[in-house]
Coordinates of C-alpha atoms in Angstrom, one line a residue:
X1 CA -60.5 38.4 -13.9
X2 CA -57.7 37.8 -11.6
X3 CA -53.8 37.4 -12.5
X4 CA -52.2 34.1 -12.8
X5 CA -49.6 32.7 -10.5
X6 CA -47.4 29.7 -11.3
X7 CA -45.5 27.2 -9.4
X8 CA -42.7 24.9 -10.9
X9 CA -41.2 22.0 -9.3
X10 CA -38.1 20.8 -11.1
X11 CA -37.2 17.6 -9.4
X12 CA -34.3 15.2 -10.5
X13 CA -36.8 12.9 -12.1
X14 CA -39.9 14.9 -13.0
X15 CA -41.0 18.5 -13.5
X16 CA -44.5 19.6 -12.3
X17 CA -46.1 22.9 -13.4
X18 CA -49.2 24.3 -11.9
X19 CA -50.9 27.4 -12.8
X20 CA -53.7 29.0 -10.7
X21 CA -55.6 32.3 -10.6
X22 CA -54.3 34.5 -7.7
X23 CA -57.4 33.5 -5.8
X24 CA -56.7 30.0 -5.9
X25 CA -58.7 28.5 -8.9
X26 CA -56.7 26.0 -10.9
X27 CA -55.9 26.9 -14.6
X28 CA -53.5 24.1 -15.5
X29 CA -51.4 21.3 -14.1
X30 CA -49.0 19.2 -15.9
X31 CA -46.2 16.7 -14.8
X32 CA -43.4 15.5 -17.3
X33 CA -40.1 14.0 -17.1
X34 CA -37.1 16.3 -16.3
X35 CA -35.3 16.4 -19.5
X36 CA -32.7 18.7 -21.0
X37 CA -31.8 19.9 -17.5
X38 CA -28.6 18.4 -16.1
X39 CA -25.4 20.1 -17.3
X40 CA -27.1 22.7 -19.3
X41 CA -26.5 26.5 -18.9
X42 CA -28.9 28.8 -16.9
X43 CA -30.2 30.3 -20.3
X44 CA -31.1 26.9 -21.3
X45 CA -32.8 26.0 -18.1
X46 CA -34.7 29.5 -18.2
X47 CA -35.9 28.6 -21.7
X48 CA -37.1 25.3 -20.7
X49 CA -39.3 26.8 -17.8
X50 CA -40.6 29.8 -20.1
X51 CA -41.6 27.3 -22.8
X52 CA -43.6 24.9 -20.3
X53 CA -45.2 28.0 -18.7
X54 CA -46.2 29.4 -22.2
X55 CA -47.9 26.1 -23.1
X56 CA -50.0 26.3 -20.1
X57 CA -50.6 29.9 -19.2
X58 CA -52.7 30.8 -22.4
X59 CA -53.4 34.5 -22.3
X60 CA -57.1 34.0 -22.7
X61 CA -57.5 32.4 -19.5
X62 CA -56.6 35.4 -17.3
X63 CA -55.2 39.0 -17.6
X64 CA -51.7 37.3 -17.6
X65 CA -48.9 35.8 -15.3
X66 CA -48.1 37.9 -12.4
X67 CA -45.6 35.7 -10.5
X68 CA -43.7 32.4 -10.8
X69 CA -41.8 30.6 -8.3
X70 CA -39.5 27.8 -9.3
X71 CA -38.0 25.1 -7.0
X72 CA -35.1 24.0 -9.0
X73 CA -32.9 20.7 -8.8
X74 CA -29.4 21.7 -8.9
X75 CA -29.6 25.3 -7.6
X76 CA -27.6 24.5 -4.5
X77 CA -26.2 28.1 -4.1
X78 CA -27.9 31.4 -3.6
X79 CA -25.9 32.6 -6.6
X80 CA -27.3 29.8 -8.8
X81 CA -30.8 30.8 -7.9
X82 CA -30.3 34.4 -8.6
X83 CA -28.7 33.5 -11.9
X84 CA -31.7 31.4 -13.0
X85 CA -34.2 34.0 -11.6
X86 CA -32.4 36.8 -13.7
X87 CA -32.5 34.6 -16.8
X88 CA -36.1 33.6 -16.3
X89 CA -37.2 37.3 -16.0
X90 CA -35.4 38.3 -19.2
X91 CA -37.9 35.7 -20.9
X92 CA -40.9 36.8 -18.9
X93 CA -41.1 40.5 -19.1
X94 CA -43.2 42.0 -16.2
X95 CA -43.5 38.8 -14.2
X96 CA -42.3 38.5 -10.7
X97 CA -39.9 35.6 -10.6
X98 CA -38.7 33.7 -7.5
X99 CA -36.2 30.6 -7.7
X100 CA -35.1 28.5 -4.9
X101 CA -33.8 24.9 -4.7
X102 CA -36.4 22.4 -5.1
X103 CA -36.1 21.0 -1.5
X104 CA -37.2 24.6 -0.4
X105 CA -40.7 23.9 -1.6
X106 CA -41.3 21.2 1.1
X107 CA -41.7 23.5 4.1
X108 CA -44.0 26.4 2.5
X109 CA -46.1 23.4 0.9
X110 CA -46.6 22.0 4.5
X111 CA -47.6 25.6 5.6
X112 CA -44.5 25.4 8.0
X113 CA -41.7 27.9 7.1
X114 CA -39.9 27.0 10.2
X115 CA -39.4 23.4 9.4
X116 CA -36.5 21.7 7.8
X117 CA -37.4 20.4 4.5
X118 CA -35.9 16.9 3.7
X119 CA -36.2 15.3 0.3
X120 CA -35.3 11.6 -0.2
X121 CA -36.4 10.7 -3.6
X122 CA -34.0 9.9 -6.4
X123 CA -31.5 12.0 -4.5
X124 CA -31.5 13.4 -1.0
X125 CA -31.0 16.9 0.4
X126 CA -32.2 19.0 3.5
X127 CA -32.8 22.7 3.5
X128 CA -33.8 25.3 6.1
X129 CA -33.8 29.0 6.8
X130 CA -31.9 30.9 9.5
X131 CA -34.0 33.5 11.5
X132 CA -32.5 36.2 9.3
X133 CA -33.8 34.5 6.1
X134 CA -30.3 32.8 5.1
X135 CA -30.5 29.5 3.3
X136 CA -28.8 26.7 4.7
X137 CA -28.6 23.3 2.9
X138 CA -27.0 20.0 3.2
X139 CA -26.6 17.2 0.6
X140 CA -27.9 17.3 -3.0
X141 CA -24.5 16.2 -4.4
X142 CA -25.6 13.6 -6.9
X143 CA -25.2 9.9 -7.0
X144 CA -21.6 9.9 -7.9
X145 CA -20.5 11.1 -4.3
X146 CA -23.6 11.7 -2.4
X147 CA -27.3 11.2 -2.2
X148 CA -27.1 8.8 0.8
X149 CA -30.5 7.9 1.9
X150 CA -32.1 8.7 -1.5
X151 CA -33.0 6.0 -3.9
X152 CA -29.7 6.2 -6.0
X153 CA -27.6 6.3 -3.0
X154 CA -29.4 3.2 -1.6
X155 CA -28.8 1.3 -4.6
X156 CA -25.3 2.4 -5.1
X157 CA -24.5 1.3 -1.4
X158 CA -26.3 -2.0 -1.8
X159 CA -24.0 -2.8 -4.7
X160 CA -21.0 -2.0 -2.6
X161 CA -22.2 -4.1 0.3
X162 CA -23.2 -6.9 -2.1
X163 CA -19.8 -7.0 -3.4
X164 CA -18.2 -6.9 0.2
X165 CA -20.4 -9.8 1.2
X166 CA -19.4 -11.8 -1.8
X167 CA -15.7 -11.1 -1.2
X168 CA -16.1 -12.1 2.3
X169 CA -17.8 -15.2 1.5
X170 CA -21.0 -14.1 3.6
X171 CA -24.2 -15.8 2.4
X172 CA -26.9 -13.3 1.9
X173 CA -29.9 -13.0 -0.4
X174 CA -29.3 -9.4 -1.5
X175 CA -26.4 -9.9 -4.1
X176 CA -28.5 -12.5 -6.1
X177 CA -31.7 -10.2 -5.8
X178 CA -29.9 -7.2 -7.1
X179 CA -28.4 -9.2 -10.0
X180 CA -31.9 -10.4 -10.9
X181 CA -33.3 -6.9 -10.7
X182 CA -30.4 -5.3 -12.8
X183 CA -30.3 -8.3 -15.3
X184 CA -26.6 -9.3 -14.6
X185 CA -25.0 -12.6 -14.2
X186 CA -22.7 -12.0 -11.3
X187 CA -22.3 -9.2 -8.5
X188 CA -19.1 -8.0 -10.1
X189 CA -21.3 -7.0 -13.2
X190 CA -23.4 -4.6 -11.0
X191 CA -21.1 -1.5 -11.2
X192 CA -20.8 -1.7 -14.9
X193 CA -24.7 -1.7 -15.0
X194 CA -25.0 1.3 -12.8
X195 CA -22.5 3.3 -14.9
X196 CA -24.4 2.4 -18.0
X197 CA -27.8 3.4 -16.8
X198 CA -29.3 6.7 -15.8
X199 CA -29.6 6.9 -12.0
X200 CA -33.4 7.5 -12.5
X201 CA -33.7 4.0 -14.0
X202 CA -31.5 2.0 -11.5
X203 CA -32.8 3.8 -8.5
X204 CA -36.2 2.4 -9.0
X205 CA -34.7 -0.8 -7.4
X206 CA -34.3 0.8 -4.1
X207 CA -37.6 -0.9 -2.7
X208 CA -35.8 -4.2 -3.3
X209 CA -33.3 -3.5 -0.5
X210 CA -36.2 -2.8 2.1
X211 CA -38.0 -5.9 0.9
X212 CA -34.8 -7.8 1.5
X213 CA -34.3 -6.3 5.0
X214 CA -37.9 -7.3 5.9
X215 CA -37.3 -10.9 4.7
X216 CA -34.2 -11.1 6.9
X217 CA -31.2 -10.0 4.8
X218 CA -28.6 -8.8 7.3
X219 CA -26.8 -6.8 4.6
X220 CA -30.1 -5.0 3.7
X221 CA -31.0 -4.3 7.5
X222 CA -27.6 -2.6 7.9
X223 CA -28.3 -0.5 4.7
X224 CA -31.6 0.8 5.9
X225 CA -30.1 1.7 9.2
X226 CA -27.3 3.6 7.3
X227 CA -29.8 5.3 5.1
X228 CA -31.7 6.7 8.0
X229 CA -28.5 7.8 9.6
X230 CA -27.4 9.6 6.7
X231 CA -30.7 11.5 6.3
X232 CA -30.5 12.4 10.1
X233 CA -27.0 13.7 9.4
X234 CA -28.3 16.0 6.6
X235 CA -30.8 17.5 9.1
X236 CA -28.2 17.8 11.7
X237 CA -25.8 19.6 9.4
X238 CA -28.6 22.2 8.6
X239 CA -29.7 22.7 12.2
X240 CA -26.0 23.0 13.4
X241 CA -25.6 25.9 10.9
X242 CA -28.4 28.0 12.3
X243 CA -31.5 26.9 10.5
X244 CA -34.8 27.1 12.4
X245 CA -36.2 23.6 13.3
X246 CA -39.7 23.0 14.8
X247 CA -40.0 19.9 12.8
X248 CA -38.8 18.0 9.9
X249 CA -41.2 17.8 7.0
X250 CA -40.2 14.9 4.6
X251 CA -40.8 14.3 0.8
X252 CA -39.7 12.1 -1.9
X253 CA -40.7 8.7 -3.1
X254 CA -38.4 6.7 -1.0
X255 CA -39.0 8.2 2.4
X256 CA -42.8 8.4 1.8
X257 CA -43.1 4.7 0.7
X258 CA -40.7 3.1 3.2
X259 CA -41.7 3.3 6.9
X260 CA -38.5 1.6 7.9
X261 CA -36.5 4.4 6.6
X262 CA -38.7 6.9 8.4
X263 CA -38.0 4.9 11.7
X264 CA -34.3 4.8 10.8
X265 CA -34.3 8.6 10.3
X266 CA -35.9 9.2 13.7
X267 CA -33.5 7.0 15.4
X268 CA -30.7 9.0 13.9
X269 CA -32.2 12.2 15.0
X270 CA -32.5 11.0 18.6
X271 CA -28.9 9.9 18.5
X272 CA -27.9 13.4 17.5
X273 CA -29.9 14.8 20.3
X274 CA -32.6 16.2 17.8
X275 CA -35.9 14.7 18.8
X276 CA -37.8 16.6 16.2
X277 CA -41.1 15.2 14.8
X278 CA -40.8 13.9 11.3
X279 CA -43.9 14.5 9.3
X280 CA -44.7 13.5 5.6
X281 CA -45.5 16.3 3.3
X282 CA -49.4 15.9 2.7
X283 CA -49.2 18.2 -0.4
X284 CA -47.3 18.3 -3.6
X285 CA -44.2 20.2 -3.6
X286 CA -45.3 22.4 -6.3
X287 CA -47.9 23.8 -3.9
X288 CA -44.9 25.2 -2.0
X289 CA -43.9 27.1 -5.2
X290 CA -47.4 28.5 -5.6
X291 CA -47.3 29.7 -1.9
X292 CA -43.9 31.4 -2.6
X293 CA -45.4 33.1 -5.8
X294 CA -48.3 34.5 -3.7
X295 CA -46.1 35.5 -0.9
X296 CA -43.7 37.4 -3.2
X297 CA -46.7 39.1 -5.0
X298 CA -48.1 40.1 -1.8
X299 CA -44.8 41.7 -0.6
X300 CA -44.4 43.8 -3.7
X301 CA -46.4 46.6 -5.4
X302 CA -45.3 45.5 -8.8
X303 CA -48.1 45.4 -11.3
X304 CA -48.1 42.9 -14.1
X305 CA -47.2 44.9 -17.3
X306 CA -47.6 42.3 -19.8
X307 CA -49.3 39.0 -20.3
X308 CA -47.4 35.8 -20.9
X309 CA -47.1 35.3 -24.7

């Protein structure tokens, strides 16, 4: 019976864990909201991952867990990934652990290691690797100061643009639509609503901006253009710092569900003299984590010493 490999995708909104035998047979696959992650220590994060793995990788299903790869939201620096990896290996003795930023799962999930991975879901981030293996990333700063082109950033900018439209006396349907969606009486109440809610809650209204643009809202149309420009800028910043880029592989709810955003992204890339093909990821990002776990296992002579308990 073969050993187990596990992939963990810790995103800003949800966490998916998949466990398979080393030869590709599924053992377990579970998705749950990402909770207890933001603002906690690496010790806590490692414990959360270990607990989820322990609940799925039961010792009776295989000899034991041999390798796990984690794509972790918030691990934007190599040092952060290394810290989480070290803490996780303390909790999983004998298990080979790999930790990367969650955006780094996109390219291996697509089977395209020389692509730039771009996530535009709740937040936004782009990640690539230089020819010598150095990680290069751009974005992923969170909704307060970043996430342009992601759902949270789109809604935040929609509120800003709506307030400007109201102040300037421009008639546009977007402010009223936002007020209805966020259950406030006046556009001036919109910022308070955002602050009072978790970004994962109010970012679900990003689709409203695209619907409004399609219906003729000039304010929303400009927001879509700017969102695509922002995503193109993330890719450009990664490539300009040496990342390999044969194509862009995009993942995340907002870029997958909104063709207008992808069109704006392509236009933004062309404007930056980066006519790269933009493809949607056709596999779940957790598949990239499993690919990284298998690759790490193939590259080491480490033999698992202890099953996951």
